[in-house]
């Protein structure tokens, strides 16, 4: 007997109204779901498209209770939320995926590193420092990477300190210190798992970073690596998410060392910026895949149909306020280009305002065109 599913298939609560939430809302509606988004900013990128937005902060328990209690199933698009309260709501029987207990571990970089080491997964050596001091840093040894235990994103909360002279730039918060890894390439692999245990893995992406703000600059998929290394990266990502017992889509960020060793940098318990290429380039994009996974539907095919390169559209330094885009017409005249605008009402220096995906049968040309797009498009302020 075929299973009947009444419309809507489910009402989905989404904590976080940013661009990831926005793209999730679009797919949720396509799949026949209703959506409620929680975000403190009225008219948030996801709230603009959702059935309903609850305007409340990510630690506002009244707001969180409302979204969770009025939805069949809740999920989140960022880590810095009240995971302890979500655990309580899950214990009361509300469906929240990924498991908020796993979020509780992941949102603290120290607990996350401990869990990954317990599971025998490879990563940079680390120590915890409750109160940063010159002595503790020197005892660990330079060069090192200091990471705030909580609240970091987009490279904020991470500093590279090469010698004792750099100690003045340290972050005065509870942290971990990590060995500075020699990086040949930074990779990200998306993995989806549903509660039935079905797993799907996407092609490996290569992330390229810019110096100053340490924000992702360009992303290429598939990564330009020998097949053997690509397979190893995918296997490691699948092993990691299976060991963590994750449900939903997860991004596994890794470093490939010059010796060919793979080290896990961190796990994102949500869809990931590095997976945006899947929207145009793969049979099933990461947002639909996340919904299929949390709804325990069969996972979609992750096959990549064409090589892709992606650039983020970051707010131009020196510009804040209502955004304007320069060069849109020129960029849209190129073939294989898709522009995504996140609907943020204000731009700020380096703020992620959108992204552009370029598809081309020739990966080198996709990359070239993406660099061209980066040169042409500018997000400035209107005044
Ligand atoms: N142990 C390390 N050795 C060398 N470089 C590192 C190390 N850890 C982090 N980095 C660099 O710093 C960047 C940011 O680190 P990380 O991903 O841990 O921080 P984040 O703020 O959570 O980042 P995001 O939100 O952008 O993923 C990495 O992408 C990498 O370029
Ligand atoms: Mg990271």
Tab-separated table of C-alpha atoms and ligand atoms in Angstrom:
chain	number	residue	atom	x	y	z
A	1	UNK	CA	0.000	0.000	0.000
A	2	UNK	CA	1.266	3.431	-0.920
A	3	UNK	CA	1.634	5.716	2.050
A	4	UNK	CA	-0.702	8.731	1.947
A	5	UNK	CA	0.821	12.033	2.944
A	6	UNK	CA	-1.616	14.848	3.600
A	7	UNK	CA	-0.794	18.374	2.548
A	8	UNK	CA	1.125	20.047	4.013
A	9	UNK	CA	3.642	17.218	4.273
A	10	UNK	CA	4.902	18.853	7.456
A	11	UNK	CA	5.135	22.232	9.072
A	12	UNK	CA	8.792	22.993	9.539
A	13	UNK	CA	10.163	25.390	12.150
A	14	UNK	CA	13.487	26.986	11.249
A	15	UNK	CA	15.583	28.736	13.870
A	16	UNK	CA	17.551	31.391	12.029
A	17	UNK	CA	16.340	33.618	9.219
A	18	UNK	CA	19.546	34.153	7.251
A	19	UNK	CA	20.382	33.025	3.745
A	20	UNK	CA	20.602	29.338	4.648
A	21	UNK	CA	17.128	29.555	6.153
A	22	UNK	CA	15.897	31.412	3.077
A	23	UNK	CA	17.088	28.713	0.694
A	24	UNK	CA	15.667	26.034	2.991
A	25	UNK	CA	12.271	27.766	3.055
A	26	UNK	CA	12.155	27.836	-0.754
A	27	UNK	CA	12.795	24.109	-0.959
A	28	UNK	CA	10.402	23.332	1.891
A	29	UNK	CA	7.580	25.016	0.018
A	30	UNK	CA	8.525	23.184	-3.169
A	31	UNK	CA	8.298	19.867	-1.296
A	32	UNK	CA	4.850	20.736	0.064
A	33	UNK	CA	5.783	21.905	3.561
A	34	UNK	CA	4.755	24.960	5.536
A	35	UNK	CA	7.391	27.049	7.288
A	36	UNK	CA	7.824	29.234	10.357
A	37	UNK	CA	11.100	31.073	10.850
A	38	UNK	CA	12.489	32.535	14.073
A	39	UNK	CA	14.862	35.484	13.749
A	40	UNK	CA	15.374	38.723	15.703
A	41	UNK	CA	15.422	40.896	12.563
A	42	UNK	CA	11.948	41.613	11.169
A	43	UNK	CA	11.704	40.835	7.460
A	44	UNK	CA	14.785	38.596	7.648
A	45	UNK	CA	16.041	36.935	4.446
A	46	UNK	CA	14.150	33.715	5.310
A	47	UNK	CA	11.247	35.540	6.951
A	48	UNK	CA	10.520	37.335	3.653
A	49	UNK	CA	9.637	33.995	2.055
A	50	UNK	CA	8.391	31.920	5.003
A	51	UNK	CA	4.739	31.414	5.841
A	52	UNK	CA	5.389	33.161	9.115
A	53	UNK	CA	8.250	34.779	11.025
A	54	UNK	CA	8.445	34.928	14.799
A	55	UNK	CA	10.543	37.958	15.676
A	56	UNK	CA	12.646	36.802	18.615
A	57	UNK	CA	16.275	36.234	19.531
A	58	UNK	CA	18.070	32.901	19.348
A	59	UNK	CA	18.080	32.642	23.158
A	60	UNK	CA	14.524	33.875	23.650
A	61	UNK	CA	12.844	30.834	25.184
A	62	UNK	CA	9.313	32.076	24.577
A	63	UNK	CA	9.996	32.525	20.896
A	64	UNK	CA	11.821	29.211	20.588
A	65	UNK	CA	9.015	27.366	22.391
A	66	UNK	CA	6.491	28.927	20.038
A	67	UNK	CA	8.277	27.905	16.849
A	68	UNK	CA	8.944	24.377	18.124
A	69	UNK	CA	5.472	23.796	19.577
A	70	UNK	CA	3.652	25.031	16.489
A	71	UNK	CA	5.775	22.989	14.053
A	72	UNK	CA	5.770	19.243	13.364
A	73	UNK	CA	9.523	19.286	13.061
A	74	UNK	CA	12.113	21.952	13.819
A	75	UNK	CA	15.610	22.534	12.551
A	76	UNK	CA	18.192	25.337	12.652
A	77	UNK	CA	20.438	27.167	10.221
A	78	UNK	CA	23.065	28.463	12.659
A	79	UNK	CA	24.898	27.141	15.710
A	80	UNK	CA	24.757	30.091	18.120
A	81	UNK	CA	21.315	29.319	19.550
A	82	UNK	CA	19.930	28.080	22.875
A	83	UNK	CA	20.789	24.414	22.386
A	84	UNK	CA	20.232	23.579	26.070
A	85	UNK	CA	16.618	24.696	25.795
A	86	UNK	CA	16.178	22.799	22.534
A	87	UNK	CA	17.373	19.658	24.370
A	88	UNK	CA	14.665	20.267	26.963
A	89	UNK	CA	12.016	20.630	24.256
A	90	UNK	CA	13.287	17.463	22.553
A	91	UNK	CA	12.993	15.635	25.888
A	92	UNK	CA	9.367	16.807	26.053
A	93	UNK	CA	8.822	14.926	22.791
A	94	UNK	CA	9.176	17.670	20.192
A	95	UNK	CA	10.937	16.656	17.009
A	96	UNK	CA	14.099	18.700	16.504
A	97	UNK	CA	16.772	17.645	14.012
A	98	UNK	CA	19.753	17.541	13.975
A	99	UNK	CA	19.682	16.348	17.598
A	100	UNK	CA	20.197	19.421	19.820
A	101	UNK	CA	22.436	17.321	22.074
A	102	UNK	CA	24.846	17.034	19.186
A	103	UNK	CA	24.532	20.792	18.587
A	104	UNK	CA	25.451	21.368	22.242
A	105	UNK	CA	28.718	19.515	21.642
A	106	UNK	CA	29.468	21.102	18.278
A	107	UNK	CA	28.799	24.701	19.293
A	108	UNK	CA	31.652	24.503	21.800
A	109	UNK	CA	34.856	24.012	19.798
A	110	UNK	CA	36.568	22.331	22.757
A	111	UNK	CA	33.786	19.773	23.290
A	112	UNK	CA	33.650	19.203	19.548
A	113	UNK	CA	37.395	18.501	19.361
A	114	UNK	CA	37.137	16.158	22.368
A	115	UNK	CA	34.297	14.195	20.738
A	116	UNK	CA	36.147	13.896	17.441
A	117	UNK	CA	39.300	12.651	19.206
A	118	UNK	CA	37.275	10.147	21.275
A	119	UNK	CA	35.899	8.783	18.020
A	120	UNK	CA	39.439	8.399	16.701
A	121	UNK	CA	38.930	10.975	13.923
A	122	UNK	CA	42.040	12.859	12.757
A	123	UNK	CA	42.476	16.559	13.613
A	124	UNK	CA	45.087	19.126	14.660
A	125	UNK	CA	46.533	18.690	18.187
A	126	UNK	CA	44.887	21.038	20.705
A	127	UNK	CA	44.616	22.112	24.323
A	128	UNK	CA	41.962	23.994	26.226
A	129	UNK	CA	42.787	27.344	27.851
A	130	UNK	CA	40.177	28.649	30.259
A	131	UNK	CA	41.998	31.969	30.738
A	132	UNK	CA	44.446	32.905	27.996
A	133	UNK	CA	47.903	33.761	29.330
A	134	UNK	CA	51.287	34.322	27.702
A	135	UNK	CA	52.617	31.355	29.727
A	136	UNK	CA	49.924	28.944	28.541
A	137	UNK	CA	50.455	29.961	24.912
A	138	UNK	CA	54.235	29.634	25.203
A	139	UNK	CA	53.849	26.248	26.912
A	140	UNK	CA	51.739	24.988	23.975
A	141	UNK	CA	54.271	26.480	21.559
A	142	UNK	CA	54.079	28.744	18.514
A	143	UNK	CA	52.975	28.945	15.773
A	144	UNK	CA	49.411	28.245	16.924
A	145	UNK	CA	45.792	28.968	16.113
A	146	UNK	CA	43.634	30.340	18.924
A	147	UNK	CA	39.911	29.702	18.627
A	148	UNK	CA	37.195	31.036	20.907
A	149	UNK	CA	35.296	28.057	22.313
A	150	UNK	CA	31.957	29.597	21.475
A	151	UNK	CA	30.299	32.119	19.222
A	152	UNK	CA	32.829	32.332	16.353
A	153	UNK	CA	31.731	32.346	12.712
A	154	UNK	CA	33.195	33.279	9.338
A	155	UNK	CA	36.689	33.328	10.794
A	156	UNK	CA	35.717	35.732	13.630
A	157	UNK	CA	36.876	34.100	16.827
A	158	UNK	CA	39.976	32.619	15.160
A	159	UNK	CA	43.485	34.133	15.223
A	160	UNK	CA	46.752	32.766	13.935
A	161	UNK	CA	49.644	33.635	16.254
A	162	UNK	CA	53.029	32.875	14.775
A	163	UNK	CA	55.292	33.804	17.669
A	164	UNK	CA	55.273	35.255	21.197
A	165	UNK	CA	55.291	38.728	19.639
A	166	UNK	CA	51.764	38.058	18.354
A	167	UNK	CA	50.360	37.312	21.826
A	168	UNK	CA	49.037	40.902	22.005
A	169	UNK	CA	46.501	39.924	19.304
A	170	UNK	CA	45.064	37.035	21.331
A	171	UNK	CA	41.363	36.773	22.154
A	172	UNK	CA	40.643	37.275	25.872
A	173	UNK	CA	38.033	34.512	26.065
A	174	UNK	CA	37.907	30.787	26.944
A	175	UNK	CA	39.530	29.107	23.983
A	176	UNK	CA	41.332	26.211	22.461
A	177	UNK	CA	44.836	26.412	21.036
A	178	UNK	CA	45.496	24.350	17.942
A	179	UNK	CA	48.649	23.433	16.121
A	180	UNK	CA	48.962	25.521	12.949
A	181	UNK	CA	48.494	22.930	10.214
A	182	UNK	CA	50.416	23.286	6.926
A	183	UNK	CA	47.538	23.438	4.449
A	184	UNK	CA	47.800	22.257	0.867
A	185	UNK	CA	44.057	22.611	0.339
A	186	UNK	CA	40.983	23.328	2.431
A	187	UNK	CA	38.150	20.997	1.585
A	188	UNK	CA	34.529	20.644	2.598
A	189	UNK	CA	32.359	17.588	2.163
A	190	UNK	CA	28.615	17.584	2.671
A	191	UNK	CA	27.039	14.471	4.098
A	192	UNK	CA	23.346	13.754	4.593
A	193	UNK	CA	21.930	11.079	6.895
A	194	UNK	CA	18.307	10.290	7.618
A	195	UNK	CA	16.966	8.622	10.786
A	196	UNK	CA	16.728	5.315	8.918
A	197	UNK	CA	20.520	5.478	8.544
A	198	UNK	CA	20.601	6.107	4.789
A	199	UNK	CA	23.632	8.238	3.933
A	200	UNK	CA	24.503	10.376	0.908
A	201	UNK	CA	27.724	12.231	0.241
A	202	UNK	CA	28.400	15.088	-2.176
A	203	UNK	CA	31.444	15.699	-4.365
A	204	UNK	CA	34.353	17.318	-2.510
A	205	UNK	CA	34.628	21.102	-2.643
A	206	UNK	CA	37.775	23.082	-2.450
A	207	UNK	CA	37.645	26.342	-0.532
A	208	UNK	CA	39.911	29.262	-1.303
A	209	UNK	CA	40.271	31.998	1.323
A	210	UNK	CA	41.307	35.666	1.179
A	211	UNK	CA	43.813	37.026	3.689
A	212	UNK	CA	42.442	40.025	5.552
A	213	UNK	CA	39.028	38.870	6.773
A	214	UNK	CA	39.693	35.131	6.313
A	215	UNK	CA	36.333	34.720	4.606
A	216	UNK	CA	35.745	32.123	1.911
A	217	UNK	CA	36.748	33.662	-1.413
A	218	UNK	CA	36.006	31.087	-4.087
A	219	UNK	CA	34.767	27.551	-4.042
A	220	UNK	CA	35.411	24.950	-6.670
A	221	UNK	CA	33.612	21.640	-7.069
A	222	UNK	CA	34.751	19.029	-7.631
A	223	UNK	CA	38.059	19.811	-5.923
A	224	UNK	CA	41.063	19.669	-8.220
A	225	UNK	CA	42.608	16.518	-6.716
A	226	UNK	CA	43.360	12.933	-7.750
A	227	UNK	CA	40.351	10.610	-7.465
A	228	UNK	CA	42.011	8.588	-4.716
A	229	UNK	CA	42.204	11.682	-2.479
A	230	UNK	CA	38.643	12.718	-3.288
A	231	UNK	CA	37.383	9.281	-2.273
A	232	UNK	CA	39.384	9.358	0.954
A	233	UNK	CA	37.905	12.761	1.837
A	234	UNK	CA	34.368	11.519	1.157
A	235	UNK	CA	34.950	8.361	3.186
A	236	UNK	CA	36.292	10.345	6.119
A	237	UNK	CA	33.297	12.702	6.055
A	238	UNK	CA	30.793	9.828	5.969
A	239	UNK	CA	32.613	8.012	8.768
A	240	UNK	CA	32.599	11.177	10.855
A	241	UNK	CA	28.865	11.909	10.528
A	242	UNK	CA	27.937	8.250	11.027
A	243	UNK	CA	30.103	8.137	14.185
A	244	UNK	CA	28.423	11.310	15.476
A	245	UNK	CA	25.018	9.832	14.641
A	246	UNK	CA	24.027	13.001	12.783
A	247	UNK	CA	20.621	13.422	11.146
A	248	UNK	CA	20.291	16.068	8.453
A	249	UNK	CA	22.906	17.686	6.253
A	250	UNK	CA	26.332	18.330	7.757
A	251	UNK	CA	29.386	20.094	6.371
A	252	UNK	CA	32.697	18.477	7.237
A	253	UNK	CA	35.546	20.980	6.864
A	254	UNK	CA	38.971	19.418	6.357
A	255	UNK	CA	42.578	20.298	5.711
A	256	UNK	CA	44.674	18.379	3.236
A	257	UNK	CA	48.332	18.653	4.221
A	258	UNK	CA	51.196	18.742	1.700
A	259	UNK	CA	51.914	15.105	2.726
A	260	UNK	CA	48.400	14.077	1.688
A	261	UNK	CA	47.068	13.684	5.226
A	262	UNK	CA	43.432	14.632	5.867
A	263	UNK	CA	42.589	16.385	9.136
A	264	UNK	CA	39.081	17.376	10.197
A	265	UNK	CA	38.891	21.084	11.008
A	266	UNK	CA	35.310	21.350	12.175
A	267	UNK	CA	31.789	20.104	11.637
A	268	UNK	CA	28.862	22.319	10.783
A	269	UNK	CA	25.596	20.721	11.888
A	270	UNK	CA	23.672	22.364	9.065
A	271	UNK	CA	23.765	23.183	5.398
A	272	UNK	CA	26.989	24.915	4.477
A	273	UNK	CA	28.152	27.814	2.339
A	274	UNK	CA	30.436	25.388	0.504
A	275	UNK	CA	27.367	23.456	-0.628
A	276	UNK	CA	25.651	26.277	-2.491
A	277	UNK	CA	27.030	24.980	-5.776
A	278	UNK	CA	24.693	21.990	-5.373
A	279	UNK	CA	21.728	24.231	-6.222
A	280	UNK	CA	22.642	24.448	-9.877
A	281	UNK	CA	25.227	21.705	-10.236
A	282	UNK	CA	23.752	18.619	-8.523
A	283	UNK	CA	20.717	16.420	-9.028
A	284	UNK	CA	19.525	17.209	-5.492
A	285	UNK	CA	20.632	20.365	-3.742
A	286	UNK	CA	21.748	20.495	-0.131
A	287	UNK	CA	18.569	22.228	1.077
A	288	UNK	CA	16.198	19.671	-0.389
A	289	UNK	CA	18.536	16.970	0.891
A	290	UNK	CA	18.398	18.372	4.418
A	291	UNK	CA	14.595	18.331	4.319
A	292	UNK	CA	14.508	14.801	2.928
A	293	UNK	CA	16.917	13.730	5.682
A	294	UNK	CA	15.071	15.266	8.629
A	295	UNK	CA	11.688	14.131	7.275
A	296	UNK	CA	13.109	10.598	6.901
A	297	UNK	CA	12.332	10.577	3.189
A	298	UNK	CA	14.588	8.752	0.719
A	299	UNK	CA	17.716	10.844	0.118
A	300	UNK	CA	18.221	12.321	-3.337
A	301	UNK	CA	20.946	11.633	-5.861
A	302	UNK	CA	24.055	13.752	-5.164
A	303	UNK	CA	25.504	13.353	-8.644
A	304	UNK	CA	27.167	16.535	-9.988
A	305	UNK	CA	26.002	17.404	-13.493
A	306	UNK	CA	28.636	20.011	-14.364
A	307	UNK	CA	31.807	21.494	-12.814
A	308	UNK	CA	31.087	24.577	-10.733
A	309	UNK	CA	32.884	27.555	-9.232
A	310	UNK	CA	31.287	29.898	-6.758
A	311	UNK	CA	32.075	33.316	-5.361
A	312	UNK	CA	30.480	34.976	-2.372
A	313	UNK	CA	29.234	38.512	-2.806
A	314	UNK	CA	30.690	40.345	0.157
A	315	UNK	CA	29.863	43.901	1.168
A	316	UNK	CA	32.547	46.271	-0.080
A	317	UNK	CA	34.803	47.693	2.679
A	318	UNK	CA	33.838	51.292	3.469
A	319	UNK	CA	30.166	50.754	2.575
A	320	UNK	CA	27.319	50.341	5.057
A	321	UNK	CA	23.547	50.751	4.714
A	322	UNK	CA	20.981	50.019	1.998
A	323	UNK	CA	22.743	47.938	-0.638
A	324	UNK	CA	23.224	48.504	-4.356
A	325	UNK	CA	24.896	46.185	-6.803
A	326	UNK	CA	27.320	47.328	-9.495
A	327	UNK	CA	27.979	45.222	-12.587
A	328	UNK	CA	24.910	42.977	-12.505
A	329	UNK	CA	24.105	43.417	-16.201
A	330	UNK	CA	27.647	42.596	-17.277
A	331	UNK	CA	27.748	39.475	-15.127
A	332	UNK	CA	24.402	38.167	-16.348
A	333	UNK	CA	25.658	38.499	-19.927
A	334	UNK	CA	28.172	35.693	-19.219
A	335	UNK	CA	26.925	32.162	-19.869
A	336	UNK	CA	26.380	29.696	-17.053
A	337	UNK	CA	26.094	32.343	-14.350
A	338	UNK	CA	23.468	32.266	-11.563
A	339	UNK	CA	23.212	35.197	-9.191
A	340	UNK	CA	21.732	34.666	-5.723
A	341	UNK	CA	20.731	37.726	-3.719
A	342	UNK	CA	20.042	37.044	-0.039
A	343	UNK	CA	17.576	39.871	0.555
A	344	UNK	CA	19.553	41.533	3.366
A	345	UNK	CA	18.333	45.076	3.834
A	346	UNK	CA	21.733	46.423	4.878
A	347	UNK	CA	25.238	45.881	3.611
A	348	UNK	CA	28.381	46.099	5.771
A	349	UNK	CA	32.076	45.467	5.046
A	350	UNK	CA	32.601	41.770	4.196
A	351	UNK	CA	28.990	40.869	5.001
A	352	UNK	CA	27.756	37.958	2.873
A	353	UNK	CA	25.110	39.580	0.664
A	354	UNK	CA	24.751	36.856	-1.943
A	355	UNK	CA	26.719	34.489	-4.121
A	356	UNK	CA	27.227	33.662	-7.766
A	357	UNK	CA	27.584	30.150	-9.138
A	358	UNK	CA	29.239	29.561	-12.486
A	359	UNK	CA	28.805	26.288	-14.368
A	360	UNK	CA	31.024	25.279	-17.239
A	361	UNK	CA	31.867	21.870	-18.731
A	362	UNK	CA	35.528	22.936	-18.411
A	363	UNK	CA	36.435	23.414	-14.715
A	364	UNK	CA	39.249	25.847	-15.557
A	365	UNK	CA	36.814	28.067	-17.452
A	366	UNK	CA	34.303	27.932	-14.604
A	367	UNK	CA	37.059	29.173	-12.302
A	368	UNK	CA	38.153	31.900	-14.696
A	369	UNK	CA	34.607	33.160	-15.124
A	370	UNK	CA	34.061	33.125	-11.357
A	371	UNK	CA	37.141	35.333	-10.914
A	372	UNK	CA	35.787	37.630	-13.618
A	373	UNK	CA	32.484	37.858	-11.747
A	374	UNK	CA	34.380	38.684	-8.578
A	375	UNK	CA	36.140	41.551	-10.326
A	376	UNK	CA	32.990	42.942	-11.899
A	377	UNK	CA	30.334	42.708	-9.168
A	378	UNK	CA	30.469	45.136	-6.259
A	379	UNK	CA	28.066	45.452	-3.350
A	380	UNK	CA	28.112	49.062	-2.243
A	381	UNK	CA	25.777	51.295	-0.247
A	382	UNK	CA	23.174	53.467	-1.958
A	383	UNK	CA	24.411	56.741	-0.494
B	1	LIG	N1	44.727	24.390	12.928
B	1	LIG	C1	44.719	25.234	11.875
B	1	LIG	N2	45.816	25.371	11.110
B	1	LIG	C2	45.827	26.235	10.055
B	1	LIG	N3	44.788	27.013	9.711
B	1	LIG	C3	43.667	26.937	10.438
B	1	LIG	C4	43.557	26.038	11.545
B	1	LIG	N4	42.332	26.165	12.074
B	1	LIG	C5	41.699	27.087	11.318
B	1	LIG	N5	42.479	27.571	10.343
B	1	LIG	C6	42.095	28.588	9.334
B	1	LIG	O1	41.114	29.465	9.892
B	1	LIG	C7	39.864	29.342	9.200
B	1	LIG	C8	38.702	29.492	10.142
B	1	LIG	O2	38.752	28.460	11.129
B	1	LIG	P1	37.432	27.711	11.610
B	1	LIG	O3	36.809	27.055	10.434
B	1	LIG	O4	37.782	26.840	12.737
B	1	LIG	O5	36.617	28.949	12.150
B	1	LIG	P2	35.113	29.449	11.982
B	1	LIG	O6	35.062	30.858	12.435
B	1	LIG	O7	34.249	28.483	12.641
B	1	LIG	O8	34.946	29.428	10.457
B	1	LIG	P3	33.704	29.380	9.493
B	1	LIG	O9	32.486	29.833	10.215
B	1	LIG	O10	34.145	30.317	8.417
B	1	LIG	O11	33.674	27.970	9.044
B	1	LIG	C9	39.944	27.984	8.523
B	1	LIG	O12	39.090	27.920	7.417
B	1	LIG	C10	41.445	27.925	8.143
B	1	LIG	O13	41.698	28.706	7.000
B	2	LIG	MG1	35.233	26.848	9.431
